[in-house]
Coordinates of C-alpha atoms in Angstrom, one line a residue:
D1469 CA 0.0 0.0 0.0
V1470 CA 1.1 3.6 -0.7
N1471 CA 0.3 6.4 1.7
A1472 CA 0.5 10.0 0.3
E1473 CA -0.4 13.5 1.4
S1474 CA -1.4 16.0 -1.3
K1475 CA -1.7 19.7 -1.1
L1476 CA -5.2 21.0 -2.1
V1477 CA -5.2 23.1 -5.2
Y1478 CA -8.4 24.8 -6.5
R1479 CA -8.9 24.9 -10.3
N1480 CA -11.5 26.5 -12.6
G1481 CA -13.5 24.7 -15.4
D1482 CA -10.5 25.2 -17.8
G1483 CA -8.1 23.5 -15.3
D1484 CA -6.3 26.8 -14.4
E1485 CA -5.4 27.2 -10.7
I1486 CA -7.5 29.7 -8.8
V1487 CA -5.4 32.0 -6.8
N1488 CA -7.9 34.0 -4.6
S1489 CA -7.4 35.0 -1.0
G1490 CA -11.3 34.9 -0.6
I1491 CA -11.2 31.0 -0.6
H1492 CA -10.7 29.5 2.8
C1493 CA -10.6 25.8 3.7
S1494 CA -10.1 24.2 7.1
A1495 CA -7.5 21.8 5.6
D1496 CA -4.7 22.6 3.2
S1497 CA -3.8 18.9 2.4
V1498 CA -5.5 15.5 2.1
A1499 CA -4.0 12.2 3.2
T1500 CA -4.7 9.2 0.9
T1501 CA -3.9 5.5 1.0
V1502 CA -3.7 3.6 -2.3
R1503 CA -4.1 -0.2 -1.9
I1504 CA -1.7 -2.0 -4.3
L1505 CA -2.9 -5.5 -5.4
N1506 CA -0.8 -8.2 -7.0
T1507 CA -1.9 -9.6 -10.4
K1508 CA -1.6 -12.8 -12.3
Q1509 CA -2.8 -14.5 -15.5
I1510 CA -5.3 -17.4 -15.1
A1511 CA -6.8 -19.7 -17.6
V1512 CA -10.5 -19.5 -18.6
N1513 CA -12.6 -22.7 -19.1
V1514 CA -16.2 -22.7 -20.5
D1515 CA -18.6 -25.6 -20.4
T1516 CA -22.2 -25.9 -21.3
V1517 CA -25.3 -27.2 -19.5
G1518 CA -28.5 -28.6 -20.9
S1519 CA -29.2 -30.4 -24.2
V1520 CA -29.6 -29.0 -27.6
A1521 CA -32.8 -29.7 -29.5
A1522 CA -33.4 -33.2 -30.7
G1523 CA -31.7 -33.8 -34.1
Y1524 CA -28.9 -31.2 -33.3
T1525 CA -25.4 -31.5 -31.8
I1526 CA -22.8 -29.0 -30.5
A1527 CA -20.2 -28.6 -33.2
N1528 CA -18.0 -26.2 -31.3
V1529 CA -17.7 -24.0 -28.2
N1530 CA -15.4 -21.1 -28.7
Y1531 CA -14.7 -18.3 -26.3
E1532 CA -12.3 -15.3 -25.9
P1533 CA -10.2 -14.5 -24.1
K1534 CA -8.7 -17.9 -23.1
K1535 CA -6.7 -16.2 -20.3
I1536 CA -7.5 -13.2 -18.1
K1537 CA -5.5 -11.0 -15.7
V1538 CA -6.9 -10.9 -12.1
A1539 CA -5.9 -9.0 -9.0
G1540 CA -6.1 -9.6 -5.3
E1541 CA -4.1 -10.1 -2.2
N1542 CA -1.2 -12.5 -2.6
K1543 CA -2.8 -15.0 -0.2
E1544 CA -5.9 -15.2 -2.4
L1545 CA -4.0 -15.2 -5.7
T1546 CA -2.0 -18.3 -4.8
K1547 CA -5.3 -20.2 -4.4
I1548 CA -6.6 -19.6 -7.9
K1549 CA -5.2 -21.1 -11.1
E1550 CA -8.2 -20.9 -13.4
V1551 CA -11.8 -19.8 -13.6
N1552 CA -14.5 -22.3 -14.7
I1553 CA -17.7 -21.1 -16.3
K1554 CA -19.9 -24.2 -16.3
D1555 CA -23.3 -22.9 -16.9
V1556 CA -23.7 -21.7 -20.5
D1557 CA -27.2 -23.0 -21.2
V1558 CA -27.7 -24.6 -24.5
S1559 CA -31.1 -26.1 -23.8
N1560 CA -33.2 -26.7 -26.9
L1561 CA -30.7 -24.7 -29.1
T1562 CA -31.2 -25.1 -32.9
E1563 CA -28.8 -22.4 -34.1
T1564 CA -25.5 -20.8 -33.2
M1565 CA -25.7 -18.7 -30.0
E1566 CA -23.4 -15.9 -28.9
C1567 CA -23.4 -14.7 -25.3
S1568 CA -21.3 -12.6 -23.0
V1569 CA -20.5 -13.9 -19.5
K1570 CA -19.4 -11.7 -16.7
V1571 CA -16.3 -13.4 -15.3
N1572 CA -16.4 -11.6 -11.9
D1573 CA -19.5 -13.7 -11.1
Y1574 CA -17.3 -16.8 -11.1
L1575 CA -14.3 -15.5 -9.2
P1576 CA -13.8 -16.1 -5.5
E1577 CA -14.2 -13.3 -3.0
G1578 CA -11.2 -11.0 -2.9
I1579 CA -10.3 -11.6 -6.6
T1580 CA -11.3 -9.3 -9.4
T1581 CA -10.6 -8.8 -13.0
V1582 CA -8.1 -6.2 -14.2
E1583 CA -8.5 -3.8 -17.1
D1584 CA -11.2 -4.7 -19.6
N1585 CA -11.1 -8.5 -18.9
D1586 CA -14.5 -8.6 -17.2
S1587 CA -16.5 -10.5 -19.9
I1588 CA -15.9 -13.7 -21.8
M1589 CA -17.5 -13.7 -25.3
T1590 CA -18.8 -17.3 -25.9
T1591 CA -20.0 -18.7 -29.2
V1592 CA -21.7 -22.1 -29.3
T1593 CA -22.0 -23.6 -32.8
V1594 CA -24.9 -26.0 -33.3
E1595 CA -25.4 -28.2 -36.3
P1596 CA -28.1 -30.7 -37.4
V1597 CA -27.1 -34.3 -36.7
E1598 CA -26.5 -36.2 -40.0
T1599 CA -27.1 -39.9 -40.2
K1600 CA -26.3 -42.2 -43.0
K1601 CA -27.2 -45.9 -43.2
I1602 CA -24.5 -48.1 -44.8
T1603 CA -24.7 -51.8 -45.5
L1604 CA -21.7 -54.1 -45.1
L1605 CA -21.6 -57.8 -45.8
N1606 CA -19.9 -60.0 -43.2
A1607 CA -17.3 -60.9 -45.9
E1608 CA -16.4 -57.3 -46.1
I1609 CA -15.5 -57.0 -42.4
N1610 CA -12.0 -57.9 -41.4
L1611 CA -11.3 -58.3 -37.6
Q1612 CA -7.8 -57.1 -36.6
G1613 CA -6.0 -57.7 -33.3
K1614 CA -7.7 -61.1 -32.6
R1615 CA -6.4 -62.8 -29.5
E1616 CA -5.8 -66.5 -29.3
G1617 CA -8.3 -68.5 -27.2
Y1618 CA -11.2 -66.2 -28.1
T1619 CA -14.0 -66.8 -30.6
Y1620 CA -15.3 -63.9 -32.6
T1621 CA -18.8 -63.5 -34.2
I1622 CA -20.1 -60.7 -36.3
M1623 CA -23.7 -60.0 -35.2
G1624 CA -26.4 -58.2 -37.2
E1625 CA -28.3 -58.6 -40.4
H1626 CA -26.7 -61.0 -42.9

């Protein structure tokens, strides 16, 4: 922490110092204490909850930034290695979704984000599930890695 004492200076709207013997104040200085916090970079992890609509699947979950700078007391900073955002809801989703997540909501007490790192932009890409039926004859299937002493049978339609 830094302690400082500053002399009071009066300024007008243009920022010029006002020198006027008609201004009186009971104090001619102000004492301030500035708390200095340590910082560190931590990883960001994003996971989804819920299930997309029937017939769809999650193709990709992308988010930025992947790392953020946080600040706090050294004792608290040593406890945190990453922030996990585990509740991006994809319930019944049928198209790509973008959302912004406030990262401070997921940080422990005493830890805060630094600079403009307070939001994680998340994009969940959803695609229709594609199915394709293929037919193979048993003669077309080759089993590799067979172990001696075992019997292997291919089940299914012939």
